[in-house]
PDB file of C-alpha atoms and ligand atoms in Angstrom:
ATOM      1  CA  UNK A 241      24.212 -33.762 -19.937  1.00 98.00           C
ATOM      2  CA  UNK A 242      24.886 -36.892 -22.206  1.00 98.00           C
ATOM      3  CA  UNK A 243      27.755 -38.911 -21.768  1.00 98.00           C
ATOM      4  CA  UNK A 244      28.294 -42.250 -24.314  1.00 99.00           C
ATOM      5  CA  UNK A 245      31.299 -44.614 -23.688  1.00 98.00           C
ATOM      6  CA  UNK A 246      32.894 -46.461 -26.340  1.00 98.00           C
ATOM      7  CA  UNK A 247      34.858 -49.551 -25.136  1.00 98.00           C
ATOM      8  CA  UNK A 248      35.090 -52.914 -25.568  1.00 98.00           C
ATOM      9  CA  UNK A 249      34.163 -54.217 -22.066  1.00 98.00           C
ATOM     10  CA  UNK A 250      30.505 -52.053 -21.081  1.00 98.00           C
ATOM     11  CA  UNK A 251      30.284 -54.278 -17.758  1.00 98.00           C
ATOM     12  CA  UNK A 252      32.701 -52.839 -15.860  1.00 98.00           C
ATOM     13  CA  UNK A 253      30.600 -49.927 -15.880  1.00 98.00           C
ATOM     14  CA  UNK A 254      27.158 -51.076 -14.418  1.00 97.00           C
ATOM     15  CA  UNK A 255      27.745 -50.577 -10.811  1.00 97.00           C
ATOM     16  CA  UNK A 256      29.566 -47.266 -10.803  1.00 96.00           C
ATOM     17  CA  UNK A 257      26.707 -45.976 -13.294  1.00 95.00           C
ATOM     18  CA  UNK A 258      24.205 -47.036 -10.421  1.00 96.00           C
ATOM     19  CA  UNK A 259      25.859 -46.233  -6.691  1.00 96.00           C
ATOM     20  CA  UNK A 260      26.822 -43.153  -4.730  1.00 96.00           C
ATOM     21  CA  UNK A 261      26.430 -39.470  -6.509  1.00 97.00           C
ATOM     22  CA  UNK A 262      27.044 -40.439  -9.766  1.00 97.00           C
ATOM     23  CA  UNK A 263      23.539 -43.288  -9.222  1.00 98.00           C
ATOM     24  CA  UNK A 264      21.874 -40.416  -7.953  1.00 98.00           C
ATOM     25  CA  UNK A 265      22.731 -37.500 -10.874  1.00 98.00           C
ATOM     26  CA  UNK A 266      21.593 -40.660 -12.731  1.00 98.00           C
ATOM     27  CA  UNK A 267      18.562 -40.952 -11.298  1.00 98.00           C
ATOM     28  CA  UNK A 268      17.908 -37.538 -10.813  1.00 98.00           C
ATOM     29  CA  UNK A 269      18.215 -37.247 -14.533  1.00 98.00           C
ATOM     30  CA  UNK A 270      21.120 -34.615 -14.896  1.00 98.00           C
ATOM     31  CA  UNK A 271      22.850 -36.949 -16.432  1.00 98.00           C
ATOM     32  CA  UNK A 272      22.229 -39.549 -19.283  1.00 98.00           C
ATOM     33  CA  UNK A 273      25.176 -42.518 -19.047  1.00 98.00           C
ATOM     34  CA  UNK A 274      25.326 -45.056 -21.708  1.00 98.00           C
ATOM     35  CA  UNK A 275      27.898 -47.829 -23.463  1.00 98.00           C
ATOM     36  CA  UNK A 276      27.987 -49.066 -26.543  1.00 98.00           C
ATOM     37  CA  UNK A 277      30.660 -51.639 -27.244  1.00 98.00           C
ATOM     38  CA  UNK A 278      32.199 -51.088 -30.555  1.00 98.00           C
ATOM     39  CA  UNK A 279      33.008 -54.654 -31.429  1.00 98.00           C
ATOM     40  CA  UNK A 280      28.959 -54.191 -32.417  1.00 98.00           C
ATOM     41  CA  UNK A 281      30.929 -52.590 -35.516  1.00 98.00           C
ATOM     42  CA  UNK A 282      33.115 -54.943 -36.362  1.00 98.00           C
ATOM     43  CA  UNK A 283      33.310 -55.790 -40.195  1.00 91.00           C
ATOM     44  CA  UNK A 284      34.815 -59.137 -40.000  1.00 92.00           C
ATOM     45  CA  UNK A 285      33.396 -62.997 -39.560  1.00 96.00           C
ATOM     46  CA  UNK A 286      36.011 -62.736 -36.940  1.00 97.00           C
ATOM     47  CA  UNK A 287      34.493 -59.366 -35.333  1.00 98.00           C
ATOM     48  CA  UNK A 288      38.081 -58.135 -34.933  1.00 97.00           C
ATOM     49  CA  UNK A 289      38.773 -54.708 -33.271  1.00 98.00           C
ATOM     50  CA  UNK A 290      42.412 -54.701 -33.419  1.00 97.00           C
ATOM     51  CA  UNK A 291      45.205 -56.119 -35.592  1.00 97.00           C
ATOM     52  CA  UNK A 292      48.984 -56.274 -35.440  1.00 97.00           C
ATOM     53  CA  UNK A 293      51.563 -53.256 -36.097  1.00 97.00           C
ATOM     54  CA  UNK A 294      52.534 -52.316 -39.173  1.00 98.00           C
ATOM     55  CA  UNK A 295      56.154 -52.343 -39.127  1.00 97.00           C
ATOM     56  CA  UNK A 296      56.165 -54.391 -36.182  1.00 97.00           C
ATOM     57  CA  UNK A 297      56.844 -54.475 -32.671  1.00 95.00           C
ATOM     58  CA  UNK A 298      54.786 -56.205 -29.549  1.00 94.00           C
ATOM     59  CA  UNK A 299      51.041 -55.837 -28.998  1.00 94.00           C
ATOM     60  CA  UNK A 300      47.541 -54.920 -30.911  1.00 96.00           C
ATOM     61  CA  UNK A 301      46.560 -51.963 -32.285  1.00 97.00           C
ATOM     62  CA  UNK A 302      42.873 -50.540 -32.145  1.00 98.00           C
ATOM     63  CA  UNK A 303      41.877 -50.471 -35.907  1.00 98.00           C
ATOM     64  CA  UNK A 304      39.680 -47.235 -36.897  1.00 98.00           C
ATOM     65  CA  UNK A 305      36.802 -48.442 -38.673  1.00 98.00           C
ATOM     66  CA  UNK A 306      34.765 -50.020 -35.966  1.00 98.00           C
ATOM     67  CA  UNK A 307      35.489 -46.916 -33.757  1.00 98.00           C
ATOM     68  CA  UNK A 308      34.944 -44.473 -36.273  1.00 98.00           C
ATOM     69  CA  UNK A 309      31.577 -46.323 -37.157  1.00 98.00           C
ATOM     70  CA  UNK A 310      30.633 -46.660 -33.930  1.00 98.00           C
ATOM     71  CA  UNK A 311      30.960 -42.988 -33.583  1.00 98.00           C
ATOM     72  CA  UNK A 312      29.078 -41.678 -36.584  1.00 98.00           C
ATOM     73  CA  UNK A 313      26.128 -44.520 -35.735  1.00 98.00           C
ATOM     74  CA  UNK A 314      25.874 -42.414 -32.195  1.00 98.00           C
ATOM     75  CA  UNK A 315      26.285 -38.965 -33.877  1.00 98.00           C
ATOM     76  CA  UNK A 316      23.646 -39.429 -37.154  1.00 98.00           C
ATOM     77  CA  UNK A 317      21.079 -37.052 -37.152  1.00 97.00           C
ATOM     78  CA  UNK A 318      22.172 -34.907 -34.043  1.00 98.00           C
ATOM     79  CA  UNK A 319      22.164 -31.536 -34.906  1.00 97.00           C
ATOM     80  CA  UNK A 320      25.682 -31.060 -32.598  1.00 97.00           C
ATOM     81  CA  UNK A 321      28.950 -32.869 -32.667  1.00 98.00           C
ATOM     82  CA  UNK A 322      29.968 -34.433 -29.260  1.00 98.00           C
ATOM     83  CA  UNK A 323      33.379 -33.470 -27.513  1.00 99.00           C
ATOM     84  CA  UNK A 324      35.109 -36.394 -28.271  1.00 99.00           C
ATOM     85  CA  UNK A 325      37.939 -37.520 -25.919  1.00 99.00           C
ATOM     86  CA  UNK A 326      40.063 -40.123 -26.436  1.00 98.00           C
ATOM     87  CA  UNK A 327      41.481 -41.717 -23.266  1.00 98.00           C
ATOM     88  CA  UNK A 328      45.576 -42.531 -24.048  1.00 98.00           C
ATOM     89  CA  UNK A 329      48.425 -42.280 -21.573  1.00 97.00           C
ATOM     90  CA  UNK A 330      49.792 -39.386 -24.370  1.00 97.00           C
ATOM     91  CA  UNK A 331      47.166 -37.411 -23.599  1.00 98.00           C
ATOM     92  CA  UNK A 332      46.704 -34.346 -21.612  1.00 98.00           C
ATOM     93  CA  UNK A 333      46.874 -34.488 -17.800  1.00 98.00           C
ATOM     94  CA  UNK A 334      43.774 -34.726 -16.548  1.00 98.00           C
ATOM     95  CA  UNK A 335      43.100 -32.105 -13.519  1.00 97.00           C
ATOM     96  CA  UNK A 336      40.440 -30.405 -11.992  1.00 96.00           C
ATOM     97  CA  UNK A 337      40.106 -27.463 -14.419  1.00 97.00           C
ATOM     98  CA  UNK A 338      39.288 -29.507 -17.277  1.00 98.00           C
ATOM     99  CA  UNK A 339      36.762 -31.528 -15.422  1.00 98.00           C
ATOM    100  CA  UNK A 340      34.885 -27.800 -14.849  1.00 98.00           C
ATOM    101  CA  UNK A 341      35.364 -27.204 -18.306  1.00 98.00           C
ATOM    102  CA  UNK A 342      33.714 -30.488 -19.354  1.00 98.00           C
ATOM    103  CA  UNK A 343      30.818 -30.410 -17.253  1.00 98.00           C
ATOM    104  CA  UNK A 344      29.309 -27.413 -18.803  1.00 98.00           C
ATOM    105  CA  UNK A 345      29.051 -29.484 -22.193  1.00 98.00           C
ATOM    106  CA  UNK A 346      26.037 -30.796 -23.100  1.00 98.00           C
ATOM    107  CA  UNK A 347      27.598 -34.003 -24.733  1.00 99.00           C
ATOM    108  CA  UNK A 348      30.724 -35.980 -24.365  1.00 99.00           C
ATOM    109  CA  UNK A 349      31.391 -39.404 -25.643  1.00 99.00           C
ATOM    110  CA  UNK A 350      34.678 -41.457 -24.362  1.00 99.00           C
ATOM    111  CA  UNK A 351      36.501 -43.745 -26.409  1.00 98.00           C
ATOM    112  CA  UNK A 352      38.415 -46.315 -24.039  1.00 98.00           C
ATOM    113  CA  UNK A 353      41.208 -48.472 -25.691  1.00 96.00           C
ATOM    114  CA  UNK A 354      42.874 -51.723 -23.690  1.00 87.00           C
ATOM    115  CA  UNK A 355      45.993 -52.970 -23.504  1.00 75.00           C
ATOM    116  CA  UNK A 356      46.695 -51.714 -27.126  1.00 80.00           C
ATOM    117  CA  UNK A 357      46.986 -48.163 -28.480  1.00 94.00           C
ATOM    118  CA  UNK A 358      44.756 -46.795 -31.259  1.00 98.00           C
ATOM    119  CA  UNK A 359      45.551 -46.574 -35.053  1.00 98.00           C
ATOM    120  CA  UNK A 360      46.628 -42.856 -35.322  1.00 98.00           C
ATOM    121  CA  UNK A 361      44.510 -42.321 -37.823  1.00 98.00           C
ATOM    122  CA  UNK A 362      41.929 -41.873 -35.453  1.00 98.00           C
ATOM    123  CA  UNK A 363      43.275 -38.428 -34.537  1.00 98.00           C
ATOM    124  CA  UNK A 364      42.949 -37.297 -38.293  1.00 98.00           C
ATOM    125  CA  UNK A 365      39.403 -38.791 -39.151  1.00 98.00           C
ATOM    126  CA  UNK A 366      37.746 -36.992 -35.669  1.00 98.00           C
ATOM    127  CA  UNK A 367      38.346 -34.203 -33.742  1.00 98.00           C
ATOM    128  CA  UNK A 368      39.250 -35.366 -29.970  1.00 98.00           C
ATOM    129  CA  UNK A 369      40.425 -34.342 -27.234  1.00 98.00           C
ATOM    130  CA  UNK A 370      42.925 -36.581 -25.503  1.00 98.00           C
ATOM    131  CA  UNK A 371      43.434 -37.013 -22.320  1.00 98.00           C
ATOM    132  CA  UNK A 372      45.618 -39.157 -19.715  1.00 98.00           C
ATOM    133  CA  UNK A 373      44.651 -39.261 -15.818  1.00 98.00           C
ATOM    134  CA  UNK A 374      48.542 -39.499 -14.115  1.00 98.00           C
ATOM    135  CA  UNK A 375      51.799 -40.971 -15.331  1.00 98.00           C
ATOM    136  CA  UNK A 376      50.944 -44.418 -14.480  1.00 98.00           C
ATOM    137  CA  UNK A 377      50.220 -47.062 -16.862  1.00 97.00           C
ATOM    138  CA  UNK A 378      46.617 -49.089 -16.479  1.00 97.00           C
ATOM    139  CA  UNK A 379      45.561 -51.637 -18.793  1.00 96.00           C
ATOM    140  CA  UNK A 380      42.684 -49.953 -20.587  1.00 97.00           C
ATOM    141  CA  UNK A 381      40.647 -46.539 -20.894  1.00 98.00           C
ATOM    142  CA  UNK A 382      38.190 -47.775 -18.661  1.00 98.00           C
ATOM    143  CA  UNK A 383      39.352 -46.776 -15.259  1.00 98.00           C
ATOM    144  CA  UNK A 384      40.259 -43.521 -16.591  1.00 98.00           C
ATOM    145  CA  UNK A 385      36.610 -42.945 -18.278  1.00 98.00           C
ATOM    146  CA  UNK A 386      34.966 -44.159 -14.506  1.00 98.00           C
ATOM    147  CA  UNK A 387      37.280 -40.749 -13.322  1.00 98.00           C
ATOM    148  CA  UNK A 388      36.480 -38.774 -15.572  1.00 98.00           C
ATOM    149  CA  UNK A 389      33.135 -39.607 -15.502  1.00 98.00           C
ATOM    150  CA  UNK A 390      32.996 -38.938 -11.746  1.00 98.00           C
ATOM    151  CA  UNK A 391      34.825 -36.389 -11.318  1.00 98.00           C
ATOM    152  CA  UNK A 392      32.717 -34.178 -13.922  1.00 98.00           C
ATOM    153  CA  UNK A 393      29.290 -35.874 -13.083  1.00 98.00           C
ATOM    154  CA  UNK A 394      29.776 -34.589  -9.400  1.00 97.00           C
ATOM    155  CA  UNK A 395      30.051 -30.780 -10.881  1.00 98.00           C
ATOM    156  CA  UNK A 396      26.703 -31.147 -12.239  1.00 98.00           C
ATOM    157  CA  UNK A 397      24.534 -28.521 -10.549  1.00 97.00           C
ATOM    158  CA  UNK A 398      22.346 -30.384  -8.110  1.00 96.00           C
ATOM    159  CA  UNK A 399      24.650 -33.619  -8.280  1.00 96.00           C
ATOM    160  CA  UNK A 400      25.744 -32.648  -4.726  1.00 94.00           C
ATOM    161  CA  UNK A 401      23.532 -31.925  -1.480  1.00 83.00           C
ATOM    162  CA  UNK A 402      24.190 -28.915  -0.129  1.00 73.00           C
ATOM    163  CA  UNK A 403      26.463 -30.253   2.861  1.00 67.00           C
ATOM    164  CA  UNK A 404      28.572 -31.489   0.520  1.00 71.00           C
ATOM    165  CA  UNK A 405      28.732 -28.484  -2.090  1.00 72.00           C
ATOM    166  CA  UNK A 406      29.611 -26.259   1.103  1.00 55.00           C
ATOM    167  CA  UNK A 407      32.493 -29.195   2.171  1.00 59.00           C
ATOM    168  CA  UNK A 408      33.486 -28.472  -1.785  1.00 56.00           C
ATOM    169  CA  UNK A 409      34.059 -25.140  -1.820  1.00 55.00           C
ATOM    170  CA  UNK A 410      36.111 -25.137   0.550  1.00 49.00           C
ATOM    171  CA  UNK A 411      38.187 -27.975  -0.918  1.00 53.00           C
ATOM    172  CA  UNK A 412      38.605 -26.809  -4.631  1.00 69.00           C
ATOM    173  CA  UNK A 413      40.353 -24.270  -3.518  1.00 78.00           C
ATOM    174  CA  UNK A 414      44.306 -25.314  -3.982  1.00 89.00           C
ATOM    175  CA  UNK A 415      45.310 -26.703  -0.529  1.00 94.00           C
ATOM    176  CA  UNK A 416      45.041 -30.477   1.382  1.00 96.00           C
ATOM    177  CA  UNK A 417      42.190 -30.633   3.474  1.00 96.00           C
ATOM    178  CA  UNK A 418      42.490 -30.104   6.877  1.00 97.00           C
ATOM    179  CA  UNK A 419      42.950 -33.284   9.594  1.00 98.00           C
ATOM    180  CA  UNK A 420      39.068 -34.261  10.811  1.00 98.00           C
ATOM    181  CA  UNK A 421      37.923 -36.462  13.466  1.00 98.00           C
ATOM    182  CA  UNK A 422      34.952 -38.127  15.153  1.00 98.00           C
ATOM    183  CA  UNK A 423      33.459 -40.093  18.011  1.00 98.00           C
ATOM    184  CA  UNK A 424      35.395 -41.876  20.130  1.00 98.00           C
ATOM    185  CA  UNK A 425      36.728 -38.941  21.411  1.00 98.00           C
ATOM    186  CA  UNK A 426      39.365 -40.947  22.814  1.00 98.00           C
ATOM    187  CA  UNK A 427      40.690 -43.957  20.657  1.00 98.00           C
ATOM    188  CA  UNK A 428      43.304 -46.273  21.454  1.00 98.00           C
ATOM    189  CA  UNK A 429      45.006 -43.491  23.453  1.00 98.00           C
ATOM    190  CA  UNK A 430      44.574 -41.027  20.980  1.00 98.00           C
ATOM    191  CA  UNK A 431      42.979 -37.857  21.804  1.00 98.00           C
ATOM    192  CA  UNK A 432      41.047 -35.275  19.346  1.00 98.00           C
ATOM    193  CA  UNK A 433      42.687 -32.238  18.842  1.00 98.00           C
ATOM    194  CA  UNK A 434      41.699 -29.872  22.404  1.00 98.00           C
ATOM    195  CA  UNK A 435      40.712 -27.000  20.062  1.00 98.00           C
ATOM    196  CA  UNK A 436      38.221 -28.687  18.020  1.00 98.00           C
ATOM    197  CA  UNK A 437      36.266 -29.817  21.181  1.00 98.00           C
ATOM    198  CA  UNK A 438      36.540 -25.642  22.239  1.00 98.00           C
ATOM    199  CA  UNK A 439      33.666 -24.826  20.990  1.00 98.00           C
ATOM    200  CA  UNK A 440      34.988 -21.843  19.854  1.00 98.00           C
ATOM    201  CA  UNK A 441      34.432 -21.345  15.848  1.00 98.00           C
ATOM    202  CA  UNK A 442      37.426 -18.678  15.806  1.00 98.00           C
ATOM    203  CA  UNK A 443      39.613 -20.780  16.974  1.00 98.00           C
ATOM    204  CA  UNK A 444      38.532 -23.500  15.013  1.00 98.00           C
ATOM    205  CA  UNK A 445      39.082 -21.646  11.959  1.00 98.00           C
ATOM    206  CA  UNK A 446      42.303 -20.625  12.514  1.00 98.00           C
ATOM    207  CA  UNK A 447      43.599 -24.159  12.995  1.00 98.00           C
ATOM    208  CA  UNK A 448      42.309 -25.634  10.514  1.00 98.00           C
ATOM    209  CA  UNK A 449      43.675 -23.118   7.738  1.00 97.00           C
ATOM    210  CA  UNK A 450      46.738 -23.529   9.557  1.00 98.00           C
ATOM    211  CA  UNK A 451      46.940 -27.472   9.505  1.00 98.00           C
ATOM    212  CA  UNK A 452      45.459 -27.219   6.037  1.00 97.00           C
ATOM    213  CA  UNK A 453      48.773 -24.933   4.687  1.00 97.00           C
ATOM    214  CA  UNK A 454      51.028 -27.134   7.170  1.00 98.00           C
ATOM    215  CA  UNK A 455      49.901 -29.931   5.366  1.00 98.00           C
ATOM    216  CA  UNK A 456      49.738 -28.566   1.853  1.00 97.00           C
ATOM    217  CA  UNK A 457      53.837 -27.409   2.242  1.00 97.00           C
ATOM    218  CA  UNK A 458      54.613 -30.603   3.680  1.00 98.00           C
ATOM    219  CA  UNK A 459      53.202 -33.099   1.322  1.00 98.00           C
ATOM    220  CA  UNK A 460      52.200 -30.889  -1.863  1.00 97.00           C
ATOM    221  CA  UNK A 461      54.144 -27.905  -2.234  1.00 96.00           C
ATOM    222  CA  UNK A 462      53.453 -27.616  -5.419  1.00 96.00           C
ATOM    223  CA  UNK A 463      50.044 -26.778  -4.874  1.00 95.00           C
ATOM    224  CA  UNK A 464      51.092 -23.812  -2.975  1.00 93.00           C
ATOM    225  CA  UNK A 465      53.424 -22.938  -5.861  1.00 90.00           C
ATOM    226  CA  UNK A 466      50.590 -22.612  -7.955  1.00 85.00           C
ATOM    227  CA  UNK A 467      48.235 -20.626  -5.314  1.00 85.00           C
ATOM    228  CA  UNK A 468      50.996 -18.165  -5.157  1.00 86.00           C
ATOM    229  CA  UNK A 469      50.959 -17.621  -9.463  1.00 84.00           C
ATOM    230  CA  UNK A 470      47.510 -16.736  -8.976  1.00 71.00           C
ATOM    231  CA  UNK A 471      45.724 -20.028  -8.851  1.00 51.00           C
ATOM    232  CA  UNK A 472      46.834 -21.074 -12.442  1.00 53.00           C
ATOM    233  CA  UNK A 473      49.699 -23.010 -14.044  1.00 52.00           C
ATOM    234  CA  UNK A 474      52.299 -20.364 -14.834  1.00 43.00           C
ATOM    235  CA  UNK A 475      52.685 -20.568 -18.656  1.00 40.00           C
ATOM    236  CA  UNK A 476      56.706 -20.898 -19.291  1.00 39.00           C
TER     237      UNK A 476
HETATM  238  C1  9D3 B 189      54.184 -49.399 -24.810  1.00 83.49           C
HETATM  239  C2  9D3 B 189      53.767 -48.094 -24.340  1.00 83.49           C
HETATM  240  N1  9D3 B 189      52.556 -48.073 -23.505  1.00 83.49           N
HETATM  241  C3  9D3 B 189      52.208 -46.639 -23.294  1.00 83.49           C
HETATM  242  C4  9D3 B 189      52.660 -46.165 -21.967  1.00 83.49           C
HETATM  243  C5  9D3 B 189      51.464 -48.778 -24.168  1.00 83.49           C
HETATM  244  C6  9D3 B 189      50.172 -48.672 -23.488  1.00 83.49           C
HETATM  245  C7  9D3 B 189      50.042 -49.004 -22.138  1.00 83.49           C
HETATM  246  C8  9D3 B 189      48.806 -48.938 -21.517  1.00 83.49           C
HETATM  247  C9  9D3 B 189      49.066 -48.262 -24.176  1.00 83.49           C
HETATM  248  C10 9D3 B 189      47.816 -48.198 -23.549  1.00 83.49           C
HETATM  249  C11 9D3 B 189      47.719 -48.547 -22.227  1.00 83.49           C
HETATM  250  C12 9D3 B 189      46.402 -48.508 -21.556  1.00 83.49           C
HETATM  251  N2  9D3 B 189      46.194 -47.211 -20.879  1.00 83.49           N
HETATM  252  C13 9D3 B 189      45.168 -46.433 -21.174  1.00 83.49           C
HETATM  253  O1  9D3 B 189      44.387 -46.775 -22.052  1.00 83.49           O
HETATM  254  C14 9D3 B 189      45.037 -45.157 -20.505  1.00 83.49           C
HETATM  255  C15 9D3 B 189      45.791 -44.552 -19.461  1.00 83.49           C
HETATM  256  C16 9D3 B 189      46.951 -44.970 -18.729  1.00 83.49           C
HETATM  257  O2  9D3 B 189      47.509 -46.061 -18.914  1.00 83.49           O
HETATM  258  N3  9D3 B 189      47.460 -44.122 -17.798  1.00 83.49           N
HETATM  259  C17 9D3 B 189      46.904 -42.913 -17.518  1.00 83.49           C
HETATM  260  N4  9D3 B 189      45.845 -42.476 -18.171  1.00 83.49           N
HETATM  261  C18 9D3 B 189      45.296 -43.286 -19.124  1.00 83.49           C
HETATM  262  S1  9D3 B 189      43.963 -42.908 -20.045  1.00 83.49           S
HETATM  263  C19 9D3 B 189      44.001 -44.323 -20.881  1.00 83.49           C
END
């Protein structure tokens, strides 16, 4: 898989690019990460990327011609198109579906705006997908991109050892995870759990599928909401 990143400050990116499972899908050559910084296509002496509202009102907006040129630069003689996604707090809520559903592309390229929105126009001139990761506000597209990027990078097939794919599968599947624990067996008067210390894998089942629903009810019931409709968002 190919991913390109569009955005005005590449740095940020470096270390997460390099470290932990994304470093090693890297590495391991599954996946191809790279940035290109877009003020590269800026037309003016100034190398602006952004200009003030038409019509007014507080802030910069992203201007499309150094994003759109940035984009066809990256996309000239490939044979396919990219899925494009734009990263905007109007966008689509980011969940763990659409991460499966991205990491069985061969090519996505991000486009990361800060501080500012982008000139609509953008949405008229390419086809992108937009998408927001929660109802919080962040200062740029770059935090968002370093989720996404993780979060499909880590579906990769071979991205995970096979502890952790077996931990996954097990996780993916609607509920909070169950409470774990690990030496001391005794810590600051706090004792693990008699049942887990059983030896008895029965047991040890049942409580934790029972702690894991306990927990999901108590602190994300609508999780459960959606396990009961069948594992999907009910459509209206
Ligand atoms: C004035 C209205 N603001 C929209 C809520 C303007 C604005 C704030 C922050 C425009 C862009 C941004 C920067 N945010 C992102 O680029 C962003 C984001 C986010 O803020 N929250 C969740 N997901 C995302 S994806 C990109």
């Amino acid at each position: 898989m190919r991913i390109n990143i569009l955005t005005l400050f590449p740095e940020l990116f470096g270390p997460f690019f390099s470290t932990s499972i994304v470093g090693r899908a890297v590495a391991a050559g599954l996946v191809s990460l790279r940035c290109m910084n877009f003020r590269e296509f800026a037309t003016d002496a100034h190398r602006s990327v952004d200009d003030r509202p038409f019509g007014g009102g507080p802030g910069m907006v992203l201007m499309c011609p150094p994003i759109v040129d940035a984009l066809e630069d990256l996309e000239s003689g490939e044979k396919e198109e990219p899925v494009r996604i734009l990263l905007t707090p109007q966008g689509e809520p980011f969940t763990q579906e659409i991460a499966a559903e991205l990491s069985s592309e061969p090519w996505l390229t991000l486009i990361c705006g800060h501080y500012e929105g982008f000139d609509d126009r953008i949405r008229s001139v390419k086809k992108v997908r937009e998408i927001s990761i929660g109802d919080f506000v962040l200062s740029g597209g770059e935090p968002a991109a370093i989720v996404l990027v993780d979060s499909v990078v880590r579906l990769l097939p071979g991205a995970l050892g096979h502890k952790e794919s077996a931990l996954d599968e097990s996780f993916a599947d609607g509920t909070l995870e169950y409470p774990q624990y690990t030496r001391p067996r005794e810590y600051r008067g706090l004792e693990v759990p008699e049942v887990l210390l059983s030896g008895d894998h029965g047991r040890i089942a049942a409580w934790r599928l029972e702690q894991s629903l306990l927990r999901t009810a108590q602190r994300r019931p609508d999780l459960l909401d959606r396990l009961a409709s069948g594992g999907r968002e009910r459509k209206q």
